[in-house]
Amino acid sequence: MSLQEDIAVVTRVNGPVVTASGMGRACLGDQVEVGNEKLTGEIITLEHDVATIQVYEDTIGLKPGEPVVSRGEPLSAVLGPGLLKGIYDGIQRPLEKLREQSGVFLGRGLNVPAIDPDSTWDYEPALKPGARVAGNTILGRVQETALVKHAIMVPPGIEGELVWAAEAGNRRAGDPVARVATPAGEREVTMIQRWPIRRPRPVSRRLPPRVPMLTGQRVIDFFFPVARGGAAAIPGGFGTGKTVTQHQLAKWSDVDIIVYIGCGERGNEMTQVLEEFPALKDPRSGRPLMERTLLIANTSNMPVTAREASIYTGITMAEYYRDMGLHVAVMADSTSRWAEALREISGRLEQMPAEEGYPAYLASRVGEVYERAGRVEVVEPAGGAVREGSLTMVGAVSPPGGDFSEPVVTHTKRFVRAFWGLDRDLASARHFPSIHWNTSYSEYDVSAWYAERAELPWSELRRRATDLLKEDDRLQNIVKLIGPDALPDRQRVVLETARMIKEAFLQQGAFSAVDSYCPIEKQLGMMDVILSFHDGAQKALASGRPVFEIMSAPVVERIFRMKEEVGADQAADRLAQLKKQVSDSLAD
Ligand SMILES: Nc1ncnc2c1ncn2[C@@H]1O[C@H](COP(=O)(O)OP(=O)(O)OP(=O)(O)O)[C@@H](O)[C@H]1O
Ligand SMILES: [Mg+2]
């Protein structure tokens, strides 16, 4: 390659940031091989022939004078069948294979492809020669895992007539499955394509996110839903439940594919992910959850630069599955560690620091990440099929001291429309999930979906429950001053109903066999029971029943136990019965 004619050499090494001269022929964003060990890096600034390179591997031992070679393309993800079940590092190198090659301590300069071109797949073609094709047209399919059928698509940027299509049968991933006559000549397409990780994959059309991504977690689905294609943040201080919540979402969300990006800074957090995920079962199919999961693990022996790249690597793989017409959820735990990587790199570049040492471009980077979420329509050319896919982005944020006014949380708030604020006091009172109803919100309007699908009126139940929690909050301030006994009976019933909402409804044990997942019929049924207690209690008061008698009615205990006593099966019927018992007992 002509790029190698220039003698590009390392001139300075500053941790993971390296300067090289003689880079005149390279481009900003190019992937480069740095030094004798061919460490992977990326050009992040370019002035005349001087490039600043962030290197994704340990640079210990790297010296000025060693060669630098551009690979002539931006840092890209490899996309194709065989990605699922994979555990990758921040630049998509398969960790298992790296380990096989170099033992426990990851070697450097290892260039192991994310997809083995020699892997074989049973290919079923979907199109015949003569068809018009464009980017994302489905050429054929392979069964990637027992849970996922993988569509082999034309890479974006190729458009024209299909002149040759492979027949059904066993094929190597790296062999051509189609040839397309484009205005620029014939192009061969294999099962493997590449896409630059920092550039969003193109979409034909964006759809408004109006369909909820159901998570089976009551506080989320019922109070603060996220829509498929939406973006949500889980901010919380140390040990408040970010990781448990992300794992719950990964396990239970009604999506096809999970991309889990572990940006832990402590090694044991990552070990937890690496040990736990492969053991998780997909609750719906009973098969290993990994069959529809991609895991990115930023191991502690990789430099911060790899952590910075890992978010984009994960999102690019997620967009690829979205384009097949699948629903994908991306979890990043935690984006604060990613932002700290930005800060460290920026510091080494001697850029002017803004708030709390973060670079001034923190906000735009956060925005670029969350803006890759979306619900999209993929339109195939010439009256072909239309399919819908979505990418839902959920980022945990771990602000120091749990302070939500710190820069990463405030910038994240600008780009997400569901905010699940974890609360230290709730967590220490072992109220889990510790998502606080006062600091959390959702701006996703999924009411039309509920109105069409659910038996019970979600919007109405949610509004009433929200109002009761607000009134409770106000009353708690009075209770603090004068105690509950001084309140009028009507308000004491409000306190009791709010306690039910908090303890019987909002608290949900991630490790409970029955309650870890709560289907929406059960969620709505449970709230209907609680609100019917409230209505019945107010009526009973009005007809002269003493408040202590109402509160000690045996049905009250049953309300507190319903989440564990009523299983997912026939929850709606059983809760309707309980509701009747509640009303009857209060009407006696
Ligand atoms: N939904 C839940 N149900 C039951 N227990 C929970 C739940 N959420 C959190 N916990 C408890 O809180 C502990 C801490 O949770 P987790 O590890 O998720 O916190 P974190 O915010 O990720 O912490 P860190 O800041 O260290 O990353 C868990 O080990 C578990 O005991
Ligand atoms: Mg955690």
Coordinates of C-alpha atoms and ligand atoms in Angstrom, one line a residue:
M1 CA 0.0 0.0 0.0
S2 CA 1.2 3.5 -0.8
L3 CA 0.5 4.7 2.7
Q4 CA 3.4 2.7 3.9
E5 CA 5.8 4.6 1.7
D6 CA 5.8 7.5 4.1
I7 CA 8.0 6.7 7.0
A8 CA 5.6 7.4 9.8
V9 CA 7.1 7.1 13.2
V10 CA 6.2 7.5 16.8
T11 CA 7.6 10.8 18.2
R12 CA 6.1 10.8 21.7
V13 CA 4.3 8.4 24.0
N14 CA 2.0 9.7 26.7
G15 CA 0.3 6.7 28.2
P16 CA -2.4 5.6 25.7
V17 CA -1.9 8.8 23.7
V18 CA 0.8 8.7 21.1
T19 CA 2.1 11.3 18.7
A20 CA 3.5 10.3 15.3
S21 CA 5.0 12.2 12.4
G22 CA 5.1 11.4 8.7
M23 CA 1.3 10.7 8.7
G24 CA 0.5 13.1 5.8
R25 CA -1.3 10.5 3.8
A26 CA -3.5 9.2 6.6
C27 CA -7.0 10.6 7.5
L28 CA -8.6 11.7 10.7
G29 CA -10.2 8.7 12.3
D30 CA -8.1 6.1 10.5
Q31 CA -7.2 2.9 12.3
V32 CA -3.5 2.5 12.7
E33 CA -1.0 -0.1 13.8
V34 CA 1.5 1.4 16.2
G35 CA 5.0 0.3 16.9
N36 CA 6.8 -3.0 16.4
E37 CA 4.1 -4.8 18.2
K38 CA 1.4 -3.4 15.9
L39 CA -0.8 -2.1 18.7
T40 CA -4.3 -1.0 17.5
G41 CA -4.9 2.8 17.6
E42 CA -7.0 5.5 16.0
I43 CA -6.1 8.9 14.7
I44 CA -7.9 11.5 16.8
T45 CA -6.2 14.7 15.7
L46 CA -4.2 15.4 12.5
E47 CA -2.2 18.5 11.9
H48 CA -0.1 18.6 8.7
D49 CA 1.7 15.3 9.0
V50 CA 1.5 15.0 12.8
A51 CA -1.1 12.7 14.2
T52 CA -2.3 12.2 17.7
I53 CA -3.3 8.6 18.1
Q54 CA -5.2 6.9 20.9
V55 CA -3.9 3.4 21.4
Y56 CA -6.3 0.7 22.6
E57 CA -3.6 -1.4 24.1
D58 CA -1.0 -1.0 26.8
T59 CA 1.9 1.2 25.4
I60 CA 4.5 0.1 27.9
G61 CA 7.8 -0.4 26.1
L62 CA 6.7 1.6 23.0
K63 CA 9.5 4.0 21.9
P64 CA 9.9 7.0 19.7
G65 CA 11.1 5.9 16.3
E66 CA 9.0 2.8 16.0
P67 CA 6.8 2.7 12.9
V68 CA 3.2 3.6 12.5
V69 CA 1.0 2.3 9.7
S70 CA -2.5 3.4 8.7
R71 CA -4.9 0.7 7.8
G72 CA -6.6 3.2 5.5
E73 CA -10.1 2.9 7.1
P74 CA -11.8 4.2 10.2
L75 CA -12.0 2.0 13.3
S76 CA -14.8 -0.4 12.3
A77 CA -16.9 -3.1 13.7
V78 CA -17.1 -6.5 12.0
L79 CA -20.7 -7.5 11.4
G80 CA -22.1 -10.9 10.5
P81 CA -23.3 -14.2 11.9
G82 CA -21.4 -15.6 14.9
L83 CA -21.4 -12.4 16.9
L84 CA -24.0 -13.5 19.4
K85 CA -22.9 -15.4 22.5
G86 CA -19.6 -13.4 22.0
I87 CA -17.7 -11.6 24.7
Y88 CA -15.6 -8.8 23.3
D89 CA -13.2 -6.2 24.4
G90 CA -13.8 -2.5 23.6
I91 CA -12.5 -2.8 20.1
Q92 CA -14.4 -6.0 19.4
R93 CA -11.7 -8.6 19.9
P94 CA -13.2 -11.8 21.1
L95 CA -11.9 -12.3 24.6
E96 CA -12.0 -16.1 24.6
K97 CA -9.9 -16.3 21.5
L98 CA -7.5 -13.7 22.8
R99 CA -7.1 -15.8 25.9
E100 CA -6.5 -19.0 23.9
Q101 CA -3.7 -17.2 22.0
S102 CA -2.0 -15.4 24.8
G103 CA -3.0 -16.9 28.1
V104 CA -4.5 -15.1 31.1
F105 CA -2.8 -11.8 30.4
L106 CA -4.0 -10.5 27.2
G107 CA -1.2 -10.2 24.7
R108 CA -0.7 -7.1 22.7
G109 CA -1.0 -6.5 19.0
L110 CA -3.2 -9.5 18.6
N111 CA -5.4 -9.1 15.6
V112 CA -8.1 -11.7 16.1
P113 CA -11.2 -11.0 13.9
A114 CA -14.6 -10.8 15.7
I115 CA -16.0 -13.2 13.2
D116 CA -14.0 -16.1 11.8
P117 CA -14.3 -16.1 8.0
D118 CA -13.9 -19.8 8.0
S119 CA -17.0 -20.5 10.2
T120 CA -19.7 -22.1 8.2
W121 CA -23.4 -21.4 8.1
D122 CA -26.4 -23.1 6.6
Y123 CA -27.5 -20.3 4.2
E124 CA -31.0 -19.9 2.8
P125 CA -31.2 -17.3 0.1
A126 CA -34.1 -14.9 0.0
L127 CA -33.7 -13.3 -3.4
K128 CA -33.1 -14.3 -7.0
P129 CA -30.9 -12.7 -9.5
G130 CA -32.5 -9.8 -11.2
A131 CA -33.8 -8.2 -8.0
R132 CA -33.0 -4.6 -7.2
V133 CA -31.1 -4.3 -4.0
A134 CA -29.7 -1.6 -1.8
G135 CA -28.2 -1.2 1.6
N136 CA -30.0 -3.4 4.2
T137 CA -31.8 -5.5 1.6
I138 CA -32.0 -9.0 3.0
L139 CA -30.2 -11.5 0.7
G140 CA -30.7 -14.5 2.8
R141 CA -30.7 -15.9 6.3
V142 CA -28.8 -18.2 8.6
Q143 CA -29.8 -19.6 12.0
E144 CA -27.3 -17.9 14.1
T145 CA -28.3 -19.4 17.4
A146 CA -31.4 -21.4 18.5
L147 CA -33.1 -18.1 19.4
V148 CA -32.0 -15.8 16.5
K149 CA -32.4 -16.0 12.8
H150 CA -29.7 -13.7 11.3
A151 CA -30.5 -11.8 8.1
I152 CA -27.6 -11.4 5.7
M153 CA -28.0 -7.9 4.3
V154 CA -26.4 -5.8 1.6
P155 CA -24.0 -3.4 3.3
P156 CA -25.1 0.2 3.2
G157 CA -23.7 2.0 0.2
I158 CA -24.1 -0.8 -2.3
E159 CA -27.0 -0.4 -4.7
G160 CA -28.0 -2.0 -8.0
E161 CA -29.1 -5.3 -9.6
L162 CA -28.4 -8.6 -8.0
V163 CA -26.6 -10.5 -10.8
W164 CA -25.6 -13.6 -8.8
A165 CA -27.0 -15.2 -5.7
A166 CA -25.6 -18.1 -3.8
E167 CA -27.9 -21.2 -3.5
A168 CA -29.0 -22.8 -0.3
G169 CA -26.3 -24.7 1.5
N170 CA -23.4 -24.7 3.9
R171 CA -21.2 -21.7 3.2
R172 CA -18.2 -20.0 4.7
A173 CA -18.9 -16.7 6.3
G174 CA -16.1 -15.1 4.3
D175 CA -17.3 -16.5 0.9
P176 CA -19.5 -14.4 -1.4
V177 CA -23.2 -14.9 -1.2
A178 CA -24.1 -12.3 -3.9
R179 CA -22.8 -10.1 -6.6
V180 CA -24.4 -6.8 -7.3
A181 CA -24.0 -4.7 -10.5
T182 CA -23.6 -1.1 -9.3
P183 CA -23.0 2.0 -11.3
A184 CA -19.3 1.7 -10.1
G185 CA -19.0 -1.9 -11.2
E186 CA -19.8 -5.3 -9.8
R187 CA -19.5 -5.7 -6.0
E188 CA -19.2 -9.0 -4.1
V189 CA -21.1 -9.4 -0.9
T190 CA -20.1 -11.9 1.8
M191 CA -21.9 -12.7 5.1
I192 CA -19.4 -10.3 6.8
Q193 CA -19.5 -6.5 6.5
R194 CA -17.7 -3.7 8.3
W195 CA -19.0 -0.4 9.6
P196 CA -17.2 2.5 11.2
I197 CA -18.1 2.5 14.9
R198 CA -18.4 6.3 15.3
R199 CA -20.9 6.7 12.4
P200 CA -24.6 5.8 12.9
R201 CA -25.8 3.3 10.3
P202 CA -28.2 5.0 7.9
V203 CA -31.9 4.6 8.4
S204 CA -34.7 5.0 5.9
R205 CA -37.2 6.5 8.3
R206 CA -37.6 7.2 12.0
L207 CA -40.8 6.3 13.8
P208 CA -42.0 7.9 17.0
P209 CA -41.2 5.7 20.0
R210 CA -44.7 4.9 21.3
V211 CA -44.6 1.2 22.0
P212 CA -43.3 0.4 25.5
M213 CA -40.3 -1.8 26.0
L214 CA -41.8 -4.0 28.7
T215 CA -39.4 -4.9 31.4
G216 CA -41.5 -6.7 33.9
Q217 CA -40.4 -4.2 36.5
R218 CA -43.4 -2.4 38.0
V219 CA -41.8 0.9 38.8
I220 CA -40.6 1.2 35.2
D221 CA -43.4 -0.2 33.2
F222 CA -46.2 1.2 35.2
F223 CA -44.8 4.6 36.4
F224 CA -41.8 5.5 34.2
P225 CA -42.0 3.5 31.0
V226 CA -39.3 3.6 28.3
A227 CA -40.5 3.1 24.7
R228 CA -38.8 0.8 22.3
G229 CA -36.3 3.0 20.5
G230 CA -36.1 5.4 23.5
A231 CA -33.3 6.3 25.8
A232 CA -33.2 5.9 29.6
A233 CA -30.8 6.7 32.3
I234 CA -30.3 5.0 35.6
P235 CA -28.3 7.4 37.8
G236 CA -27.4 6.3 41.3
G237 CA -24.6 6.5 43.9
F238 CA -22.4 3.7 45.0
G239 CA -24.3 0.4 45.6
T240 CA -27.8 1.7 45.0
G241 CA -28.7 -0.9 42.5
K242 CA -27.6 0.2 39.0
T243 CA -26.1 -3.2 38.0
V244 CA -28.9 -5.3 39.4
T245 CA -31.4 -3.1 37.5
Q246 CA -29.5 -3.4 34.3
H247 CA -29.3 -7.2 34.7
Q248 CA -33.0 -7.3 35.3
L249 CA -33.6 -5.4 32.1
A250 CA -31.2 -7.6 30.2
K251 CA -33.1 -10.6 31.4
W252 CA -36.7 -9.6 31.2
S253 CA -37.1 -6.9 28.6
D254 CA -39.3 -7.9 25.6
V255 CA -36.6 -7.4 23.0
D256 CA -34.8 -9.8 20.7
I257 CA -31.2 -8.9 21.3
I258 CA -29.3 -7.6 24.3
V259 CA -26.0 -5.7 24.0
Y260 CA -24.4 -5.4 27.4
I261 CA -21.5 -3.0 27.7
G262 CA -19.6 -3.4 31.0
C263 CA -17.5 -0.3 31.6
G264 CA -16.7 -1.3 35.2
E265 CA -13.6 0.3 36.6
R266 CA -13.2 -2.3 39.3
G267 CA -12.1 -5.7 38.1
N268 CA -14.6 -7.6 40.3
E269 CA -17.6 -5.9 38.7
M270 CA -16.5 -7.2 35.4
T271 CA -15.8 -10.6 36.7
Q272 CA -19.4 -10.6 38.0
V273 CA -20.7 -9.9 34.5
L274 CA -18.5 -12.5 32.9
E275 CA -19.6 -15.1 35.4
E276 CA -23.2 -14.2 35.7
F277 CA -24.2 -13.7 32.1
P278 CA -23.2 -17.0 30.7
A279 CA -25.2 -18.7 33.5
L280 CA -28.4 -16.7 32.9
K281 CA -31.4 -18.4 31.3
D282 CA -33.7 -16.7 28.9
P283 CA -36.9 -16.8 30.9
R284 CA -39.2 -17.2 27.9
S285 CA -37.4 -20.0 26.0
G286 CA -35.4 -21.6 28.9
R287 CA -32.3 -21.4 26.7
P288 CA -29.1 -19.6 27.6
L289 CA -29.7 -15.9 27.5
M290 CA -26.3 -15.6 25.8
E291 CA -27.9 -17.0 22.6
R292 CA -29.4 -13.5 22.1
T293 CA -26.7 -11.5 23.9
L294 CA -23.5 -9.7 23.0
L295 CA -21.2 -8.8 25.8
I296 CA -18.5 -6.2 25.9
A297 CA -16.2 -6.4 28.8
N298 CA -13.7 -3.6 29.4
T299 CA -11.1 -5.6 31.3
S300 CA -9.1 -3.7 33.8
N301 CA -5.8 -4.4 32.0
M302 CA -7.0 -2.5 29.0
P303 CA -6.4 1.3 28.8
V304 CA -9.2 3.9 29.2
T305 CA -9.1 4.5 25.4
A306 CA -10.7 1.0 24.9
R307 CA -13.4 2.0 27.3
E308 CA -14.1 5.1 25.3
A309 CA -14.5 3.1 22.1
S310 CA -16.5 0.3 23.6
I311 CA -19.8 2.2 23.7
Y312 CA -19.6 2.8 20.0
T313 CA -18.5 -0.7 19.2
G314 CA -21.6 -2.0 21.2
I315 CA -24.0 0.4 19.6
T316 CA -22.8 -0.4 16.1
M317 CA -23.4 -4.1 16.6
A318 CA -26.8 -3.2 18.0
E319 CA -27.7 -1.1 15.0
Y320 CA -26.8 -3.9 12.7
Y321 CA -29.3 -6.2 14.4
R322 CA -31.9 -3.4 14.5
D323 CA -31.5 -3.2 10.7
M324 CA -32.6 -6.9 10.4
G325 CA -35.9 -5.8 11.9
L326 CA -35.1 -6.8 15.4
H327 CA -35.7 -5.0 18.7
V328 CA -32.4 -4.5 20.5
A329 CA -31.6 -3.0 23.9
V330 CA -28.2 -1.6 24.7
M331 CA -27.2 -1.4 28.4
A332 CA -24.1 0.5 29.4
D333 CA -22.8 0.1 32.9
S334 CA -21.6 2.7 33.6
T335 CA -21.4 5.7 31.3
S336 CA -19.7 7.6 34.1
R337 CA -16.7 5.3 33.6
W338 CA -16.8 6.1 29.9
A339 CA -17.0 9.8 30.6
E340 CA -14.0 9.5 32.9
A341 CA -12.1 7.9 30.0
L342 CA -13.0 11.0 27.9
R343 CA -11.7 13.1 30.6
E344 CA -8.4 11.3 31.0
I345 CA -7.8 11.3 27.2
S346 CA -8.6 15.0 27.0
G347 CA -6.2 15.7 29.9
R348 CA -3.4 13.9 28.0
L349 CA -4.2 15.9 24.9
E350 CA -3.8 19.0 27.2
Q351 CA -7.2 20.3 26.2
M352 CA -8.8 23.1 28.2
P353 CA -10.9 21.4 30.9
A354 CA -14.5 22.5 31.4
E355 CA -16.8 21.5 34.4
E356 CA -15.1 19.1 36.8
G357 CA -12.2 18.5 34.4
Y358 CA -14.4 17.0 31.7
P359 CA -13.8 18.2 28.2
A360 CA -16.1 20.8 26.8
Y361 CA -17.4 18.3 24.2
L362 CA -18.7 15.9 27.0
A363 CA -22.3 17.0 26.3
S364 CA -22.1 16.5 22.5
R365 CA -20.5 13.1 23.0
V366 CA -23.2 12.0 25.4
G367 CA -25.8 13.3 22.9
E368 CA -24.2 11.4 20.0
V369 CA -24.4 8.2 22.0
Y370 CA -28.1 8.5 23.1
E371 CA -29.2 9.8 19.7
R372 CA -28.3 6.5 18.2
A373 CA -31.3 5.1 19.9
G374 CA -34.4 5.0 17.8
R375 CA -37.4 3.1 16.4
V376 CA -36.8 2.8 12.6
E377 CA -38.4 1.5 9.5
V378 CA -36.2 -0.3 7.0
V379 CA -37.5 0.0 3.5
E380 CA -36.3 -2.2 0.8
P381 CA -36.1 -0.9 -2.8
A382 CA -38.7 -1.2 -5.5
G383 CA -41.8 -2.0 -3.3
G384 CA -39.9 -4.5 -1.3
A385 CA -40.6 -5.4 2.3
V386 CA -40.8 -2.9 5.1
R387 CA -39.7 -3.9 8.5
E388 CA -39.5 -2.2 11.9
G389 CA -36.6 -2.4 14.3
S390 CA -35.6 -0.5 17.4
L391 CA -32.6 0.3 19.5
T392 CA -33.3 1.2 23.1
M393 CA -30.4 2.7 25.0
V394 CA -30.2 2.4 28.8
G395 CA -27.2 4.0 30.5
A396 CA -26.3 3.7 34.1
V397 CA -24.7 6.8 35.5
S398 CA -22.6 6.7 38.7
P399 CA -22.1 10.2 39.9
P400 CA -19.6 10.6 42.8
G401 CA -21.5 10.9 46.1
G402 CA -24.8 10.2 44.2
D403 CA -25.0 13.9 43.3
F404 CA -27.4 14.3 40.4
S405 CA -26.2 17.9 39.7
E406 CA -22.8 16.6 38.5
P407 CA -22.0 17.0 34.7
V408 CA -22.5 13.5 33.4
V409 CA -26.0 13.3 35.0
T410 CA -27.0 16.8 33.8
H411 CA -25.8 16.2 30.3
T412 CA -27.4 12.8 30.1
K413 CA -30.7 14.3 31.2
R414 CA -30.8 16.4 28.1
F415 CA -30.8 13.4 25.8
V416 CA -32.9 10.7 27.6
R417 CA -36.6 10.9 28.1
A418 CA -36.9 8.3 30.8
F419 CA -35.0 8.9 34.0
W420 CA -34.9 6.3 36.8
G421 CA -33.3 8.0 39.7
L422 CA -31.9 5.6 42.3
D423 CA -32.0 6.8 45.9
R424 CA -29.6 6.2 48.7
D425 CA -32.2 6.3 51.5
L426 CA -34.5 3.8 49.7
A427 CA -31.5 1.5 49.1
S428 CA -30.4 1.6 52.7
A429 CA -34.0 1.0 53.8
R430 CA -33.8 -2.0 51.4
H431 CA -36.6 -0.6 49.3
F432 CA -35.6 -2.2 45.9
P433 CA -35.5 -1.3 43.1
S434 CA -34.5 2.0 44.8
I435 CA -35.9 4.0 41.9
H436 CA -37.4 7.0 43.6
W437 CA -40.8 8.2 42.4
N438 CA -40.1 11.8 43.2
T439 CA -36.8 12.1 41.1
S440 CA -37.8 9.8 38.3
Y441 CA -39.8 10.7 35.2
S442 CA -40.8 9.4 31.7
E443 CA -41.8 11.5 28.8
Y444 CA -42.6 8.6 26.6
D445 CA -46.3 8.5 25.7
V446 CA -47.3 4.9 25.5
S447 CA -50.9 5.5 26.5
A448 CA -52.4 4.6 23.1
W449 CA -50.6 1.2 23.2
Y450 CA -52.0 0.5 26.7
A451 CA -55.5 1.7 25.7
E452 CA -55.5 -0.7 22.8
R453 CA -53.8 -3.7 24.5
A454 CA -54.7 -3.7 28.2
E455 CA -58.0 -4.6 29.9
L456 CA -57.6 -2.1 32.7
P457 CA -57.2 1.6 32.2
W458 CA -53.5 2.2 32.6
S459 CA -53.5 6.0 32.2
E460 CA -56.2 6.4 34.8
L461 CA -54.7 4.0 37.3
R462 CA -51.3 5.6 36.9
R463 CA -52.6 9.1 37.3
R464 CA -54.5 8.2 40.5
A465 CA -51.5 6.4 41.9
T466 CA -49.2 9.3 41.1
D467 CA -51.6 11.7 42.8
L468 CA -51.7 9.6 45.9
L469 CA -47.9 9.4 46.1
K470 CA -47.8 13.2 45.8
E471 CA -50.3 13.7 48.5
D472 CA -48.5 11.2 50.7
D473 CA -45.3 13.2 50.2
R474 CA -46.9 16.4 51.4
L475 CA -48.5 14.6 54.3
Q476 CA -45.3 13.0 55.4
N477 CA -43.9 16.4 56.1
I478 CA -46.8 17.1 58.5
V479 CA -46.4 13.7 60.0
K480 CA -42.8 14.4 60.8
L481 CA -43.9 17.4 62.8
I482 CA -47.0 16.2 64.6
G483 CA -47.2 12.5 64.1
P484 CA -49.9 10.5 62.1
D485 CA -52.5 10.5 64.9
A486 CA -53.2 14.2 64.5
L487 CA -54.2 13.8 60.8
P488 CA -57.9 13.5 59.9
D489 CA -59.0 9.9 59.1
R490 CA -59.3 10.6 55.4
Q491 CA -55.7 11.5 55.2
R492 CA -54.6 8.5 57.4
V493 CA -56.2 6.3 54.7
V494 CA -54.1 8.2 52.1
L495 CA -51.0 7.4 54.1
E496 CA -52.0 3.7 54.3
T497 CA -52.8 3.5 50.5
A498 CA -49.5 5.2 49.7
R499 CA -47.7 2.7 51.9
M500 CA -49.3 -0.1 49.9
I501 CA -48.2 1.5 46.7
K502 CA -44.6 1.8 48.0
E503 CA -44.3 -1.6 49.7
A504 CA -46.8 -3.8 47.9
F505 CA -46.3 -2.4 44.4
L506 CA -43.1 -0.5 44.0
Q507 CA -40.8 -2.8 45.9
Q508 CA -39.9 -5.8 43.7
G509 CA -37.3 -8.3 44.6
A510 CA -34.9 -9.0 41.7
F511 CA -34.1 -12.4 43.4
S512 CA -37.7 -13.5 44.1
A513 CA -38.7 -16.5 42.1
V514 CA -42.3 -15.3 41.7
D515 CA -41.9 -11.5 41.6
S516 CA -38.6 -11.0 39.6
Y517 CA -40.8 -10.5 36.5
C518 CA -44.3 -9.0 36.7
P519 CA -46.4 -9.1 33.5
I520 CA -48.4 -6.0 32.8
E521 CA -51.8 -7.7 33.4
K522 CA -50.5 -8.4 36.9
Q523 CA -49.1 -4.9 37.3
L524 CA -52.4 -3.3 36.4
G525 CA -54.4 -5.8 38.4
M526 CA -52.3 -5.1 41.5
M527 CA -52.8 -1.4 41.3
D528 CA -56.5 -1.9 40.7
V529 CA -56.7 -3.8 43.9
I530 CA -54.8 -1.1 45.8
L531 CA -57.0 1.7 44.5
S532 CA -60.1 -0.3 45.2
F533 CA -58.9 -0.6 48.8
H534 CA -58.5 3.2 48.8
D535 CA -62.0 3.8 47.5
G536 CA -63.6 1.2 49.7
A537 CA -61.8 2.6 52.8
Q538 CA -63.0 6.2 52.1
K539 CA -66.5 5.0 51.7
A540 CA -66.4 2.9 54.9
L541 CA -65.1 6.0 56.7
A542 CA -68.0 8.1 55.4
S543 CA -70.4 5.5 56.6
G544 CA -69.0 5.7 60.1
R545 CA -66.5 2.8 60.3
P546 CA -63.6 3.6 62.6
V547 CA -60.2 4.0 60.8
F548 CA -58.3 1.4 62.9
E549 CA -60.9 -1.2 61.9
I550 CA -60.4 -0.5 58.2
M551 CA -56.6 -0.7 58.5
S552 CA -56.7 -3.9 60.4
A553 CA -59.1 -5.7 58.0
P554 CA -57.7 -9.1 57.0
V555 CA -57.6 -8.1 53.3
V556 CA -54.9 -5.5 54.0
E557 CA -52.5 -8.3 54.8
R558 CA -53.4 -10.1 51.6
I559 CA -52.7 -6.9 49.6
F560 CA -49.2 -6.8 50.9
R561 CA -48.7 -10.5 50.0
M562 CA -50.3 -10.4 46.5
K563 CA -47.1 -9.9 44.6
E564 CA -45.7 -13.1 45.9
E565 CA -48.9 -15.0 46.2
V566 CA -50.3 -14.4 42.7
G567 CA -48.2 -15.9 40.0
A568 CA -48.0 -14.7 36.4
D569 CA -50.6 -17.3 35.3
Q570 CA -54.1 -16.0 35.5
A571 CA -53.0 -13.0 37.4
A572 CA -55.7 -10.9 36.0
D573 CA -58.5 -13.2 37.2
R574 CA -57.0 -13.8 40.6
L575 CA -56.5 -10.1 41.2
A576 CA -60.0 -9.3 40.0
Q577 CA -61.2 -11.8 42.7
L578 CA -59.0 -10.2 45.3
K579 CA -60.4 -6.8 44.3
K580 CA -63.9 -8.1 44.9
Q581 CA -63.0 -9.4 48.3
V582 CA -61.4 -6.1 49.2
S583 CA -64.5 -4.1 48.3
D584 CA -66.9 -6.7 49.9
S585 CA -64.9 -6.7 53.2
L586 CA -64.9 -2.9 53.4
A587 CA -68.6 -2.7 52.5
D588 CA -69.7 -5.0 55.3
Ligands
LIG1 N1 -34.1 -4.9 42.6 C1 -33.3 -5.4 43.6 N2 -33.8 -6.4 44.3 C2 -33.1 -6.9 45.4 N3 -31.9 -6.4 45.8 C3 -31.4 -5.4 45.1 C4 -32.1 -4.8 44.0 N4 -31.3 -3.8 43.5 C5 -30.2 -3.8 44.3 N5 -30.3 -4.7 45.2 C6 -29.2 -5.0 46.3 O1 -28.3 -3.9 46.3 C7 -27.0 -4.4 46.1 C8 -26.2 -3.4 45.2 O2 -26.7 -3.3 43.9 P1 -25.8 -3.1 42.7 O3 -24.6 -3.9 42.7 O4 -26.7 -3.2 41.5 O5 -25.4 -1.5 42.9 P2 -24.6 -0.6 41.9 O6 -25.4 0.7 41.9 O7 -24.4 -1.2 40.6 O8 -23.3 -0.4 42.7 P3 -21.9 0.1 42.2 O9 -21.9 1.6 42.4 O10 -20.9 -0.5 43.2 O11 -21.7 -0.3 40.8 C9 -27.1 -5.7 45.4 O12 -26.1 -6.6 45.7 C10 -28.5 -6.2 46.1 O13 -28.2 -6.8 47.3
MG2 MG -22.6 -1.6 39.5

